Short mmCIF file of C-alpha atoms in Angstrom, two decimals:
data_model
loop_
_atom_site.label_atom_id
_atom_site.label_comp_id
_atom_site.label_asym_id
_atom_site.label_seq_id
_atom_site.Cartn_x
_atom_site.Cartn_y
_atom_site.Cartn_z
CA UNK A 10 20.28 10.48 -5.26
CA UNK A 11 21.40 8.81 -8.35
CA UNK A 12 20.13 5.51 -7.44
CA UNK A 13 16.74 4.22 -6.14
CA UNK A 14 15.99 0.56 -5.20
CA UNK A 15 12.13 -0.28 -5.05
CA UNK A 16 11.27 -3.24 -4.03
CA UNK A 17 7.51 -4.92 -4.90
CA UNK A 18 7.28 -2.28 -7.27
CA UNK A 19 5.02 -4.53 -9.56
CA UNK A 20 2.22 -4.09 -6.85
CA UNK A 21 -0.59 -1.44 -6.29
CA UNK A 22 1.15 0.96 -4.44
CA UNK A 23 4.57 0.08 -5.76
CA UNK A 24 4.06 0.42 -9.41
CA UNK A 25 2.31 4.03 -8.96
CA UNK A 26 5.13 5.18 -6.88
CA UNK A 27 8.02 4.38 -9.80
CA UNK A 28 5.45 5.78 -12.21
CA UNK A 29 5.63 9.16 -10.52
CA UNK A 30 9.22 9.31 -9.51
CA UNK A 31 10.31 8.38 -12.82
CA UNK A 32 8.39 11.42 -13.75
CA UNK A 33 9.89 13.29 -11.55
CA UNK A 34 13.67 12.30 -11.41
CA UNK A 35 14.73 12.32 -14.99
CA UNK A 36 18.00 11.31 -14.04
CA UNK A 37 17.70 8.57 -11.25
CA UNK A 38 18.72 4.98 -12.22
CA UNK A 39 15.55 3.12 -10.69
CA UNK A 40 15.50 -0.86 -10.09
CA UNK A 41 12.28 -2.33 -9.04
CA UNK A 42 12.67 -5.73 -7.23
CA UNK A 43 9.52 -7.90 -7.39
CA UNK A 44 8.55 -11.71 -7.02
CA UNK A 45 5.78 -11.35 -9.53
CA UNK A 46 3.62 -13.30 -6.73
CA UNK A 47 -0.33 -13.25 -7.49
CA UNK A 48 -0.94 -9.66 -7.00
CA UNK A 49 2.62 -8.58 -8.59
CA UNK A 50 1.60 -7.50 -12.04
CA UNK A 51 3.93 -6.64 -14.82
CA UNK A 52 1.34 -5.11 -16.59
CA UNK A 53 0.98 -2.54 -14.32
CA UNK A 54 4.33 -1.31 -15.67
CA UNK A 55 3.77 -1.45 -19.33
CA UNK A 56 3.85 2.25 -19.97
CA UNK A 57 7.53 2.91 -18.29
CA UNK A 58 9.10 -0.67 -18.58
CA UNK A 59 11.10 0.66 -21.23
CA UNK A 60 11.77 4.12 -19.68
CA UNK A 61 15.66 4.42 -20.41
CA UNK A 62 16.36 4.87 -16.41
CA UNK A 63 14.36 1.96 -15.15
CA UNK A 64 15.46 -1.47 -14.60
CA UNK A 65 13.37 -4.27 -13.71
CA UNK A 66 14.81 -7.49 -11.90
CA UNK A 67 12.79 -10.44 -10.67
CA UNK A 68 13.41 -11.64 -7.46
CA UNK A 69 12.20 -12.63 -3.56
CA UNK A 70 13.18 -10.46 -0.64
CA UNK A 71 13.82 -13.14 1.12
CA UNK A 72 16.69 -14.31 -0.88
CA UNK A 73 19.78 -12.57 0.43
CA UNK A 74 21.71 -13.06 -2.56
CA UNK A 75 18.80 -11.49 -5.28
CA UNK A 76 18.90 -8.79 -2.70
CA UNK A 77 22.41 -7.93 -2.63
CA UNK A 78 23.01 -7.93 -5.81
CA UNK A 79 20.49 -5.29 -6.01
CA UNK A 80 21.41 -3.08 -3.39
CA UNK A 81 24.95 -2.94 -3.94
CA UNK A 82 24.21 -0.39 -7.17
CA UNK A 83 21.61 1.91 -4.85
CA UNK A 84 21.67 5.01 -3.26
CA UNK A 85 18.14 4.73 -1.61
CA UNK A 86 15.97 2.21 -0.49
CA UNK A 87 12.35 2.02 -0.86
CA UNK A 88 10.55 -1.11 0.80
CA UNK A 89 7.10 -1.89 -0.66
CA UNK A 90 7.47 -5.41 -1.05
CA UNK A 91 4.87 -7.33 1.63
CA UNK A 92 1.75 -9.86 1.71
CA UNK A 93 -1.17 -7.11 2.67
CA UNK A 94 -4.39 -8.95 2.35
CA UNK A 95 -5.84 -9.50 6.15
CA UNK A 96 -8.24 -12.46 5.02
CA UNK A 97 -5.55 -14.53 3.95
CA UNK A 98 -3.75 -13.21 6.40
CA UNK A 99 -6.21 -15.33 8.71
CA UNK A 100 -6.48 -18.01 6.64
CA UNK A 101 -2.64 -18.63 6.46
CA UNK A 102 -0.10 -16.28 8.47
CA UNK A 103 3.24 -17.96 6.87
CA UNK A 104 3.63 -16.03 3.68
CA UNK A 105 3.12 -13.12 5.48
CA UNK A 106 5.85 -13.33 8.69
CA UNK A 107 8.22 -14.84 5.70
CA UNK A 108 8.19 -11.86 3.46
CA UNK A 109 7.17 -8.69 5.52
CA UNK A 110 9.73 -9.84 8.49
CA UNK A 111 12.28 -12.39 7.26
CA UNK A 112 12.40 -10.48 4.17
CA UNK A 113 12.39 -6.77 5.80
CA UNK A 114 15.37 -8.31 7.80
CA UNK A 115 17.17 -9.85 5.03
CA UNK A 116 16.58 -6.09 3.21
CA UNK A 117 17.94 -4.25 6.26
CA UNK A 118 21.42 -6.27 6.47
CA UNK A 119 22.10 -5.69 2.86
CA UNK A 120 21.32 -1.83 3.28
CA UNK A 121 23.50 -1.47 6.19
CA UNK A 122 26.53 -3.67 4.30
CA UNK A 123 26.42 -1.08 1.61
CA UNK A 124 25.34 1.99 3.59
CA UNK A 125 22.41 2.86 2.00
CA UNK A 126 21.85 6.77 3.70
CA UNK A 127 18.31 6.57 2.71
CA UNK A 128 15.75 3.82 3.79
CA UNK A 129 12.22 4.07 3.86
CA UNK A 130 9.86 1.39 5.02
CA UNK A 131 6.31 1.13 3.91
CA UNK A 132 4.14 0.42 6.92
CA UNK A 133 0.61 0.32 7.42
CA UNK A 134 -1.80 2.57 9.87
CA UNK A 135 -3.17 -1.10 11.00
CA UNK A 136 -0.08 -1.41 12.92
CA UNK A 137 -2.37 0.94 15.51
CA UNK A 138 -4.80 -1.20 15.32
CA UNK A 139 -8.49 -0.14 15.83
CA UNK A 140 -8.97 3.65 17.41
CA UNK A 141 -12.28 4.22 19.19
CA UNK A 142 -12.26 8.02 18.79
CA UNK A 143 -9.38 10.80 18.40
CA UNK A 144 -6.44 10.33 16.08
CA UNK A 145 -3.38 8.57 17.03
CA UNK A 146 0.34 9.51 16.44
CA UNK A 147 3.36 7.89 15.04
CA UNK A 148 4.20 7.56 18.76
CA UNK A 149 1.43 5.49 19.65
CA UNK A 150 1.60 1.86 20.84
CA UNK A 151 1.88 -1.14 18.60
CA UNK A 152 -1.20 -2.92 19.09
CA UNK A 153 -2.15 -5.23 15.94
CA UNK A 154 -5.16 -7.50 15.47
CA UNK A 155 -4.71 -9.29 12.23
CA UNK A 156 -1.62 -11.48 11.24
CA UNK A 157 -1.12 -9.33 8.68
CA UNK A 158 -1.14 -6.38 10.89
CA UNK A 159 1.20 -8.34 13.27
CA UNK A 160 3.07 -8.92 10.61
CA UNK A 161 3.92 -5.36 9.57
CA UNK A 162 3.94 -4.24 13.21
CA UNK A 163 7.09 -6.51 13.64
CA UNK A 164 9.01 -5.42 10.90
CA UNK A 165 8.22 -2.22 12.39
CA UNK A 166 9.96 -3.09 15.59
CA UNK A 167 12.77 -4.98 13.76
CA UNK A 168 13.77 -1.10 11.64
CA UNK A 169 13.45 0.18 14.96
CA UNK A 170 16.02 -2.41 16.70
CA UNK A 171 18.64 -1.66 14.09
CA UNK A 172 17.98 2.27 14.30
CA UNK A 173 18.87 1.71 18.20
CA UNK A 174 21.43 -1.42 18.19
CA UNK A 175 23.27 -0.01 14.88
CA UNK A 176 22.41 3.51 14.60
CA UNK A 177 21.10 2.80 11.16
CA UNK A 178 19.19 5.80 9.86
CA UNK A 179 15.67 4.51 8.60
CA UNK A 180 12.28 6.15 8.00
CA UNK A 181 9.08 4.53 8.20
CA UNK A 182 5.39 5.63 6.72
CA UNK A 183 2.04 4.36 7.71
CA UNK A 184 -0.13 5.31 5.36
CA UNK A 185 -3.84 4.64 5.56
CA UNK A 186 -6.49 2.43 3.09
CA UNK A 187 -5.62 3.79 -0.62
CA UNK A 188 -7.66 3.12 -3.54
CA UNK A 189 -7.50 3.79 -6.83
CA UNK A 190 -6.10 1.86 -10.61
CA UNK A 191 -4.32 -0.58 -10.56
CA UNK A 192 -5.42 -2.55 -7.40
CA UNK A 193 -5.90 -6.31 -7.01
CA UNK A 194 -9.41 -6.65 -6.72
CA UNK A 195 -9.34 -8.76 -3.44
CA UNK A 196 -9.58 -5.43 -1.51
CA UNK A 197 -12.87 -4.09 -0.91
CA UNK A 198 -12.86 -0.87 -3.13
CA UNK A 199 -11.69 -2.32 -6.37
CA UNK A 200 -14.11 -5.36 -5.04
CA UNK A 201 -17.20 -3.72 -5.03
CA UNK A 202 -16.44 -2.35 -8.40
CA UNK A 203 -15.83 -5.07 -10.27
CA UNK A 204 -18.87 -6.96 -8.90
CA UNK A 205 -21.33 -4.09 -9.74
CA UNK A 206 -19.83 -4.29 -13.41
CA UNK A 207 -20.54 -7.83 -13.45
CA UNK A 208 -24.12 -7.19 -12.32
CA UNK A 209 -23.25 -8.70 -8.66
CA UNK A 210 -24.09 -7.70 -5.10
CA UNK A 211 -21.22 -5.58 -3.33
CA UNK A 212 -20.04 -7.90 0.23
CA UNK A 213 -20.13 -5.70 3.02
CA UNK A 214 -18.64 -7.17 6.02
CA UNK A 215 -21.85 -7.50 9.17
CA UNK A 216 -23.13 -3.88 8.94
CA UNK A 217 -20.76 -1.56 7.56
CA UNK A 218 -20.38 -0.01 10.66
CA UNK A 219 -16.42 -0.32 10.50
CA UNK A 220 -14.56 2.64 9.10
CA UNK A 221 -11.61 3.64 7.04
CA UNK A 222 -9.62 7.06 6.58
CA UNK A 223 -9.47 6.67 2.60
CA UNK A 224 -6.27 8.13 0.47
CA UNK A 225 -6.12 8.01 -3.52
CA UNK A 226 -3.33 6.14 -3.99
CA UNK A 227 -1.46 9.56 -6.15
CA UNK A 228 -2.01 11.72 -3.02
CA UNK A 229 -0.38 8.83 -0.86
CA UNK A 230 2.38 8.07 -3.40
CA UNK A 231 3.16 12.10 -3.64
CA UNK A 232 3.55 12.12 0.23
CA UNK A 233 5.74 8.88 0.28
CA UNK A 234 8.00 10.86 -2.12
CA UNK A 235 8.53 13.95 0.15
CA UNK A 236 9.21 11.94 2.65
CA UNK A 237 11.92 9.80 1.31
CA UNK A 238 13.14 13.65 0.13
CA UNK A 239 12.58 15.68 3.10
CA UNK A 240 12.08 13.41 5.87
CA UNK A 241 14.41 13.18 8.98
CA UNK A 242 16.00 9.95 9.63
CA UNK A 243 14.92 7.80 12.02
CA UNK A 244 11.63 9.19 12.32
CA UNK A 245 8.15 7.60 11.32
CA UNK A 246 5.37 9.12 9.22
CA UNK A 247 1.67 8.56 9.24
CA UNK A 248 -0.43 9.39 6.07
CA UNK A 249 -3.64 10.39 6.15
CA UNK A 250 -6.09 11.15 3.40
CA UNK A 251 -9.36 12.96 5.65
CA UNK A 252 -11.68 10.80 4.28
CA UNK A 253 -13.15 9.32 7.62
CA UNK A 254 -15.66 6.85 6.09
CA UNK A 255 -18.13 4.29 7.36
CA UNK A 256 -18.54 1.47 4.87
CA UNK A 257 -21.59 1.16 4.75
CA UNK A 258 -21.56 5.00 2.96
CA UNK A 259 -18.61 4.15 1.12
CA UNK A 260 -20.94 1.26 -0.15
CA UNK A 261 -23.66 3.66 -1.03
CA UNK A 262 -21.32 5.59 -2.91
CA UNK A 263 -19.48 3.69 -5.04
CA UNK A 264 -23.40 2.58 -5.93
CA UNK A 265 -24.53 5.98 -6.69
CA UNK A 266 -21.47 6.56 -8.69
CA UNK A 267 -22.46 3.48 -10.73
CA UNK A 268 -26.02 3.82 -10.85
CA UNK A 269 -27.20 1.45 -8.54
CA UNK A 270 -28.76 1.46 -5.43
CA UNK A 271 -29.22 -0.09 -1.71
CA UNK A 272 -29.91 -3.32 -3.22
CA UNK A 273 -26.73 -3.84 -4.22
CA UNK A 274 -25.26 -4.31 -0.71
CA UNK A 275 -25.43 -7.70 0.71
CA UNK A 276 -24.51 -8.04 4.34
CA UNK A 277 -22.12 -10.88 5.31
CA UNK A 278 -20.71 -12.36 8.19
CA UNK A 279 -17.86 -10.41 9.76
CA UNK A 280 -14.08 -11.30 9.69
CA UNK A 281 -12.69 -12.43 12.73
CA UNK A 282 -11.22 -9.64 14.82
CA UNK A 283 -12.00 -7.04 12.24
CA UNK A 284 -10.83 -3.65 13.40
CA UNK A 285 -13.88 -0.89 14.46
CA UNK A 286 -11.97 1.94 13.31
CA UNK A 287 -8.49 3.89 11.94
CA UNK A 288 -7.29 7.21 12.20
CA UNK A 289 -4.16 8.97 12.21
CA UNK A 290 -2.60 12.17 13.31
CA UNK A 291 -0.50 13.03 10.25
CA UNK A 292 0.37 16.52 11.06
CA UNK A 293 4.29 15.80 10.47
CA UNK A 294 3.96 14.96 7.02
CA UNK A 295 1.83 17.47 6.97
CA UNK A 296 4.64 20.11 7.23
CA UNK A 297 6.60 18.46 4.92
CA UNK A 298 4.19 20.24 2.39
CA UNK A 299 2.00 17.15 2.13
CA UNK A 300 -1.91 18.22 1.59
CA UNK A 301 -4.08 15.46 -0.22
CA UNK A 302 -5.30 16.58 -3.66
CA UNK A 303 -8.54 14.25 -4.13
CA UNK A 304 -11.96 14.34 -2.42
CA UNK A 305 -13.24 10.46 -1.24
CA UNK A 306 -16.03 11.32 -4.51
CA UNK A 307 -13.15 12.60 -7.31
CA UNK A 308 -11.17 9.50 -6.20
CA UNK A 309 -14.02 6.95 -6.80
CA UNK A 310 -15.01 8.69 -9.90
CA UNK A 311 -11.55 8.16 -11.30
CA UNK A 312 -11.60 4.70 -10.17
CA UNK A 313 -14.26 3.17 -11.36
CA UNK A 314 -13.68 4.76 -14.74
CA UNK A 315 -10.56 2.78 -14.74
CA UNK A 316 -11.99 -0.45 -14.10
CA UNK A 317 -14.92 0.24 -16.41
CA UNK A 318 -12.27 1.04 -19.25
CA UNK A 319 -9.96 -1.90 -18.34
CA UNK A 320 -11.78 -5.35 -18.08
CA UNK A 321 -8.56 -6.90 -19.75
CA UNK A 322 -6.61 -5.80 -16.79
CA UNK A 323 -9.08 -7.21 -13.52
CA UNK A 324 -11.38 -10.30 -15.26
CA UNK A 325 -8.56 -12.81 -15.49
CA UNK A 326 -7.38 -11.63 -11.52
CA UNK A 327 -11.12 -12.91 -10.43
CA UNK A 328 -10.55 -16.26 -9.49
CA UNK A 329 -10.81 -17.42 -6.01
CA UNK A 330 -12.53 -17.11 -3.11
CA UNK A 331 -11.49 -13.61 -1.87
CA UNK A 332 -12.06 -12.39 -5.09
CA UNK A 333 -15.36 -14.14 -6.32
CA UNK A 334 -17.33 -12.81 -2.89
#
């Protein structure tokens, strides 16, 4: 492809994914489309904003003209650009059914307009929604249990309405929890951190008991990019990292790694409908040639050295509620 759109490329995910394709794809014209909302960070572009092939253009999904404009120079599509934090998903669902299905919609219409041959959609494994044992796969049932979860789940349904109404060829991966630089601190990993460097207690949610498949973010952005190469159309893609994790020991961890201890886990109250447990079957990226690269421990390591190295980057982002637990 000569072209790539990326859109909420100024996020966690996002901004690692241009980083590597940039990398990769000397000669792809990339534009990254971002609102620059709270956890859209410009700085997490600094070392390739001026790369000769990249493009950066500030604007909101949502707004059909910003996205047209945009996706009339692409070859490819692919759709980052969401809300992804489930407390404030409870706290306030409208930001969230606004951007990851008004704007996934308003995304779609432009990409079929221009023909866009290849679409992928960034889901989420929450879409499954908790998994008492076993693995589930990409033809599972929808069953979400957090607005934000709901959220993704119908712009799930919505690529898969226009697949079957228009024949428009789309894929869609659902990756599991990634971790790693560059990530808003709301989310428990960079959380935990960043409190232990300030000398505070990590918040662990009732009694860690809940657990996550874990993915360095580089592993998850290397499978995202075989799939927008290799993967068929019209067919959806779970990402898995094998790191099956209780958080509770994920706690422990990340205080072993920093020299601390047990008493740096305070217990809170649980979130409302917090899912028990995630796990997908991600044997078909799996022979795409995917194999993650990072152990749970290498990925930590790696992580906190980054936020150890780069107060600049996370102090100023520390300044509400979901952030100052």
């Amino acid at each position: 492809m000569k072209s790539l759109l990326v859109t909420g490329g100024c996020g966690f995910i996002g901004s690692h994914f241009i980083r590597r394709y940039l990398a990769n794809h000397p000669d792809c014209r990339l534009q990254n489309l971002d609102k620059l909302t709270y956890s859209g960070n410009l700085q997490n572009t600094q070392d390739f904003k001026d790369h000769k092939n990249y493009q950066f253009a500030e604007g909101d999904v949502c707004d059909s003209k910003k996205v047209e404009s945009v996706v009339s120079k692409a070859d490819a599509i692919v759709h980052f650009a969401a809300e992804t934090h489930v407390d404030r998903s409870i706290e306030s669902a409208g930001d969230f059914i606004a951007t990851n299905v008004e704007g996934t919609r308003v995304l779609l219409d432009a990409a079929r307009k221009h023909q866009i041959k290849r679409f992928l959609h960034i889901s989420t494994d929450e879409v499954y929604g908790s998994v008492p044992e076993g693995s589930v796969t990409e033809d599972a049932p929808l069953k979400p249990n957090s607005p934000y979860a709901a959220s993704k789940a119908a712009a799930d349904l919505l690529i898969r309405s226009y697949r079957e109404t228009y024949g428009y060829p789309i894929m869609i991966a659902r990756s599991t929890n990634n971790y790693g630089p560059y990530q808003y601190p709301e989310k428990v990993i960079p959380l935990f951190i960043t409190n232990l460097l300030e000398n505070k207690k990590m918040p662990l949610y009732s009694r860690g008991e809940n657990r996550r498949d874990w993915i360095f973010v580089e592993d998850n952005v290397r499978a995202l990019e075989l799939i927008l190469e290799r993967g068929e159309e019209g067919r959806i893609y779970n990402v898995g990292g094998g790191n099956d994790t209780a958080n509770i020991d994920l706690a422990r961890l990340i205080a072993r790694l920093m020299g601390s201890d047990e008493k740096s886990i305070q217990n809170v109250a649980d979130r409302p409908g917090h899912d028990l447990r995630y796990s997908v079957d991600w044997s078909r990226v799996r022979a795409l040639g995917f194999q993650p690269q990072t152990s749970l421990e290498d990925g930590l390591h790696k992580t906190i050295e980054w936020y150890r190295s780069h107060p600049a980057w996370w102090q100023p982002l520390k300044k509400d509620k979901f952030t100052l637990k």
